[in-house]
Amino acid sequence: TPQSGLMGKCRRPRTAFTSQQLLELENQSQLNKYLSRPKRFEVATSLMLTETQVKIWFQNRRMKWKRSRKAKEQVAQAEAEKPRGVSKGGEKLLPRELRGQEEGPKLPRHDASLELLRQRATRLGASPGSSCSGEEEEEFSAMDRKPGSAW
C-alpha cells in the first residue's frame, strides 16, 4: 500500500522487475556505469519503465558494485595479513625454510657475532688470537651502530 510522507506525497510500491528487464538493465550497466539522458529514455521506453525507475536501478547497481568491490578488497587484505611461516604440521618455519633456500652453515647467533668481530679486528690490524680491551670492544659496538659506517 502507498505510504504517506511528511508532505502528503504517496510513494509508489516497490517495482518488481521482470527477468527480461533485469537482464537488459544488467547488460546496459556492463556497457556503461552511467546512462546519458537520451539513453536512459531509450532503455526506459523499451522496458516499459519510467526514467526514474531506470535511474534509481542504476544508482543501486553502482552501490552494489562498490560494496562488492570493497568486500573483495577486505578479503584480499585479510589474506595478505594472515600469519605466514607456519608449516602444515603447525610448527613455525625459519625464514630460509619459508623461501625454500639453503643458506650456508647454520651458526648460532653468538658465534656469528664473534666471527664478525674477529673479521673486523683482523681488518684493523689486530692478530687473530689477541683479545681486545674493554675500550676496543666498545669501539667495535659503536661501529655496529653507526648508520654510515663502512663496515
PDB file of C-alpha atoms in Angstrom:
ATOM      1  CA  THR A   1       0.000   0.000   0.000  1.00  0.00           C
ATOM      2  CA  PRO A   2       1.235   3.511  -0.727  1.00  0.00           C
ATOM      3  CA  GLN A   3       2.673   5.288   2.314  1.00  0.00           C
ATOM      4  CA  SER A   4       2.111   8.945   3.101  1.00  0.00           C
ATOM      5  CA  GLY A   5       5.246  11.017   3.672  1.00  0.00           C
ATOM      6  CA  LEU A   6       5.545  14.198   5.692  1.00  0.00           C
ATOM      7  CA  MET A   7       4.453  16.343   2.737  1.00  0.00           C
ATOM      8  CA  GLY A   8       1.448  14.199   1.911  1.00  0.00           C
ATOM      9  CA  LYS A   9       3.068  12.546  -1.129  1.00  0.00           C
ATOM     10  CA  CYS A  10       2.316   8.910  -1.793  1.00  0.00           C
ATOM     11  CA  ARG A  11       5.147   6.502  -2.501  1.00  0.00           C
ATOM     12  CA  ARG A  12       4.944   4.037  -5.333  1.00  0.00           C
ATOM     13  CA  PRO A  13       5.027   0.389  -4.358  1.00  0.00           C
ATOM     14  CA  ARG A  14       8.356  -1.321  -4.853  1.00  0.00           C
ATOM     15  CA  THR A  15       8.958  -2.217  -8.505  1.00  0.00           C
ATOM     16  CA  ALA A  16       9.265  -5.918  -9.185  1.00  0.00           C
ATOM     17  CA  PHE A  17      11.427  -6.063 -12.298  1.00  0.00           C
ATOM     18  CA  THR A  18      10.892  -8.947 -14.682  1.00  0.00           C
ATOM     19  CA  SER A  19      13.827 -11.207 -15.527  1.00  0.00           C
ATOM     20  CA  GLN A  20      13.903  -9.708 -19.047  1.00  0.00           C
ATOM     21  CA  GLN A  21      14.063  -6.165 -17.627  1.00  0.00           C
ATOM     22  CA  LEU A  22      16.817  -7.175 -15.191  1.00  0.00           C
ATOM     23  CA  LEU A  23      18.787  -8.862 -17.967  1.00  0.00           C
ATOM     24  CA  GLU A  24      18.636  -5.743 -20.141  1.00  0.00           C
ATOM     25  CA  LEU A  25      19.464  -3.426 -17.228  1.00  0.00           C
ATOM     26  CA  GLU A  26      22.462  -5.604 -16.276  1.00  0.00           C
ATOM     27  CA  ASN A  27      23.652  -5.646 -19.898  1.00  0.00           C
ATOM     28  CA  GLN A  28      23.392  -1.857 -20.088  1.00  0.00           C
ATOM     29  CA  SER A  29      25.245  -1.453 -16.775  1.00  0.00           C
ATOM     30  CA  GLN A  30      28.086  -3.635 -18.062  1.00  0.00           C
ATOM     31  CA  LEU A  31      28.417  -1.367 -21.077  1.00  0.00           C
ATOM     32  CA  ASN A  32      28.277   1.856 -19.041  1.00  0.00           C
ATOM     33  CA  LYS A  33      28.136   2.563 -15.319  1.00  0.00           C
ATOM     34  CA  TYR A  34      26.215   5.768 -16.098  1.00  0.00           C
ATOM     35  CA  LEU A  35      23.448   6.381 -18.628  1.00  0.00           C
ATOM     36  CA  SER A  36      23.021   9.607 -20.578  1.00  0.00           C
ATOM     37  CA  ARG A  37      19.544  11.116 -20.515  1.00  0.00           C
ATOM     38  CA  PRO A  38      18.732  10.034 -24.087  1.00  0.00           C
ATOM     39  CA  LYS A  39      19.969   6.505 -23.398  1.00  0.00           C
ATOM     40  CA  ARG A  40      18.011   6.366 -20.137  1.00  0.00           C
ATOM     41  CA  PHE A  41      14.871   7.437 -22.015  1.00  0.00           C
ATOM     42  CA  GLU A  42      15.515   4.770 -24.658  1.00  0.00           C
ATOM     43  CA  VAL A  43      16.071   1.995 -22.079  1.00  0.00           C
ATOM     44  CA  ALA A  44      13.042   3.067 -20.021  1.00  0.00           C
ATOM     45  CA  THR A  45      10.793   3.134 -23.080  1.00  0.00           C
ATOM     46  CA  SER A  46      11.974  -0.228 -24.404  1.00  0.00           C
ATOM     47  CA  LEU A  47      11.474  -1.893 -20.986  1.00  0.00           C
ATOM     48  CA  MET A  48       8.195  -0.125 -20.196  1.00  0.00           C
ATOM     49  CA  LEU A  49       9.657   1.521 -17.094  1.00  0.00           C
ATOM     50  CA  THR A  50       9.841   5.147 -16.035  1.00  0.00           C
ATOM     51  CA  GLU A  51      13.112   7.047 -16.419  1.00  0.00           C
ATOM     52  CA  THR A  52      13.177   7.445 -12.635  1.00  0.00           C
ATOM     53  CA  GLN A  53      12.974   3.666 -12.166  1.00  0.00           C
ATOM     54  CA  VAL A  54      15.906   3.175 -14.557  1.00  0.00           C
ATOM     55  CA  LYS A  55      17.872   5.968 -12.901  1.00  0.00           C
ATOM     56  CA  ILE A  56      17.332   4.536  -9.403  1.00  0.00           C
ATOM     57  CA  TRP A  57      18.142   1.000 -10.595  1.00  0.00           C
ATOM     58  CA  PHE A  58      21.486   2.269 -11.946  1.00  0.00           C
ATOM     59  CA  GLN A  59      22.229   4.118  -8.690  1.00  0.00           C
ATOM     60  CA  ASN A  60      21.504   0.960  -6.710  1.00  0.00           C
ATOM     61  CA  ARG A  61      23.593  -1.131  -9.096  1.00  0.00           C
ATOM     62  CA  ARG A  62      26.587   1.188  -8.713  1.00  0.00           C
ATOM     63  CA  MET A  63      26.295   0.967  -4.911  1.00  0.00           C
ATOM     64  CA  LYS A  64      26.074  -2.830  -5.108  1.00  0.00           C
ATOM     65  CA  TRP A  65      29.185  -2.880  -7.320  1.00  0.00           C
ATOM     66  CA  LYS A  66      31.029  -0.586  -4.887  1.00  0.00           C
ATOM     67  CA  ARG A  67      30.093  -2.761  -1.868  1.00  0.00           C
ATOM     68  CA  SER A  68      31.186  -5.977  -3.568  1.00  0.00           C
ATOM     69  CA  ARG A  69      34.473  -4.407  -4.672  1.00  0.00           C
ATOM     70  CA  LYS A  70      35.122  -3.182  -1.131  1.00  0.00           C
ATOM     71  CA  ALA A  71      34.339  -6.645   0.289  1.00  0.00           C
ATOM     72  CA  LYS A  72      36.779  -8.258  -2.161  1.00  0.00           C
ATOM     73  CA  GLU A  73      39.485  -5.762  -1.155  1.00  0.00           C
ATOM     74  CA  GLN A  74      38.895  -6.564   2.529  1.00  0.00           C
ATOM     75  CA  VAL A  75      39.187 -10.307   1.833  1.00  0.00           C
ATOM     76  CA  ALA A  76      42.405  -9.725  -0.123  1.00  0.00           C
ATOM     77  CA  GLN A  77      43.777  -7.562   2.693  1.00  0.00           C
ATOM     78  CA  ALA A  78      42.856 -10.192   5.295  1.00  0.00           C
ATOM     79  CA  GLU A  79      44.619 -12.838   3.183  1.00  0.00           C
ATOM     80  CA  ALA A  80      47.721 -10.653   2.956  1.00  0.00           C
ATOM     81  CA  GLU A  81      47.743 -10.120   6.732  1.00  0.00           C
ATOM     82  CA  LYS A  82      47.377 -13.819   7.586  1.00  0.00           C
ATOM     83  CA  PRO A  83      50.289 -15.078   9.659  1.00  0.00           C
ATOM     84  CA  ARG A  84      52.805 -16.776   7.440  1.00  0.00           C
ATOM     85  CA  GLY A  85      55.597 -19.125   8.317  1.00  0.00           C
ATOM     86  CA  VAL A  86      53.598 -21.999   9.727  1.00  0.00           C
ATOM     87  CA  SER A  87      54.004 -25.433   8.182  1.00  0.00           C
ATOM     88  CA  LYS A  88      51.197 -27.948   7.682  1.00  0.00           C
ATOM     89  CA  GLY A  89      52.163 -29.574  10.973  1.00  0.00           C
ATOM     90  CA  GLY A  90      51.789 -26.256  12.780  1.00  0.00           C
ATOM     91  CA  GLU A  91      55.463 -25.725  13.662  1.00  0.00           C
ATOM     92  CA  LYS A  92      56.998 -22.336  12.974  1.00  0.00           C
ATOM     93  CA  LEU A  93      59.303 -22.192   9.964  1.00  0.00           C
ATOM     94  CA  LEU A  94      62.542 -20.229   9.842  1.00  0.00           C
ATOM     95  CA  PRO A  95      62.899 -17.543   7.136  1.00  0.00           C
ATOM     96  CA  ARG A  96      65.235 -19.649   4.940  1.00  0.00           C
ATOM     97  CA  GLU A  97      62.746 -22.543   5.094  1.00  0.00           C
ATOM     98  CA  LEU A  98      59.986 -20.152   4.014  1.00  0.00           C
ATOM     99  CA  ARG A  99      61.979 -19.207   0.936  1.00  0.00           C
ATOM    100  CA  GLY A 100      62.993 -22.796   0.279  1.00  0.00           C
ATOM    101  CA  GLN A 101      66.649 -21.801   0.057  1.00  0.00           C
ATOM    102  CA  GLU A 102      69.675 -23.127   1.852  1.00  0.00           C
ATOM    103  CA  GLU A 103      71.921 -20.522   3.438  1.00  0.00           C
ATOM    104  CA  GLY A 104      75.452 -21.507   4.411  1.00  0.00           C
ATOM    105  CA  PRO A 105      76.256 -23.273   7.670  1.00  0.00           C
ATOM    106  CA  LYS A 106      73.796 -22.667  10.472  1.00  0.00           C
ATOM    107  CA  LEU A 107      75.835 -20.850  13.118  1.00  0.00           C
ATOM    108  CA  PRO A 108      74.361 -19.908  16.455  1.00  0.00           C
ATOM    109  CA  ARG A 109      73.836 -16.156  16.671  1.00  0.00           C
ATOM    110  CA  HIS A 110      76.627 -15.760  19.270  1.00  0.00           C
ATOM    111  CA  ASP A 111      79.193 -17.495  17.052  1.00  0.00           C
ATOM    112  CA  ALA A 112      78.192 -15.347  14.064  1.00  0.00           C
ATOM    113  CA  SER A 113      78.733 -12.168  16.131  1.00  0.00           C
ATOM    114  CA  LEU A 114      82.132 -13.398  17.325  1.00  0.00           C
ATOM    115  CA  GLU A 115      83.151 -14.200  13.767  1.00  0.00           C
ATOM    116  CA  LEU A 116      82.146 -10.689  12.657  1.00  0.00           C
ATOM    117  CA  LEU A 117      84.231  -9.164  15.477  1.00  0.00           C
ATOM    118  CA  ARG A 118      87.223 -11.303  14.534  1.00  0.00           C
ATOM    119  CA  GLN A 119      86.971 -10.182  10.899  1.00  0.00           C
ATOM    120  CA  ARG A 120      86.822  -6.522  11.921  1.00  0.00           C
ATOM    121  CA  ALA A 121      89.739  -6.944  14.316  1.00  0.00           C
ATOM    122  CA  THR A 122      91.801  -8.513  11.514  1.00  0.00           C
ATOM    123  CA  ARG A 123      90.969  -5.585   9.205  1.00  0.00           C
ATOM    124  CA  LEU A 124      92.094  -3.144  11.904  1.00  0.00           C
ATOM    125  CA  GLY A 125      95.412  -4.943  12.203  1.00  0.00           C
ATOM    126  CA  ALA A 126      94.921  -6.997  15.373  1.00  0.00           C
ATOM    127  CA  SER A 127      96.251 -10.535  15.373  1.00  0.00           C
ATOM    128  CA  PRO A 128      93.544 -13.258  15.246  1.00  0.00           C
ATOM    129  CA  GLY A 129      94.370 -14.674  18.695  1.00  0.00           C
ATOM    130  CA  SER A 130      94.656 -11.376  20.565  1.00  0.00           C
ATOM    131  CA  SER A 131      91.972 -10.160  22.887  1.00  0.00           C
ATOM    132  CA  CYS A 132      90.536  -6.667  22.920  1.00  0.00           C
ATOM    133  CA  SER A 133      90.457  -4.268  25.832  1.00  0.00           C
ATOM    134  CA  GLY A 134      87.078  -3.023  27.044  1.00  0.00           C
ATOM    135  CA  GLU A 135      87.581   0.259  25.158  1.00  0.00           C
ATOM    136  CA  GLU A 136      88.204  -1.537  21.862  1.00  0.00           C
ATOM    137  CA  GLU A 137      85.103  -3.685  22.319  1.00  0.00           C
ATOM    138  CA  GLU A 138      83.019  -0.540  22.829  1.00  0.00           C
ATOM    139  CA  GLU A 139      84.583   0.888  19.673  1.00  0.00           C
ATOM    140  CA  PHE A 140      83.520  -2.212  17.706  1.00  0.00           C
ATOM    141  CA  SER A 141      79.996  -1.968  19.129  1.00  0.00           C
ATOM    142  CA  ALA A 142      79.827   1.725  18.249  1.00  0.00           C
ATOM    143  CA  MET A 143      80.802   0.869  14.652  1.00  0.00           C
ATOM    144  CA  ASP A 144      77.858  -1.539  14.510  1.00  0.00           C
ATOM    145  CA  ARG A 145      75.513   1.289  15.490  1.00  0.00           C
ATOM    146  CA  LYS A 146      76.838   3.981  13.141  1.00  0.00           C
ATOM    147  CA  PRO A 147      74.489   4.217  10.130  1.00  0.00           C
ATOM    148  CA  GLY A 148      77.168   5.480   7.717  1.00  0.00           C
ATOM    149  CA  SER A 149      79.853   3.060   8.918  1.00  0.00           C
ATOM    150  CA  ALA A 150      81.944   1.421   6.189  1.00  0.00           C
ATOM    151  CA  TRP A 151      81.845  -1.917   7.988  1.00  0.00           C
TER     152      TRP A 151
END
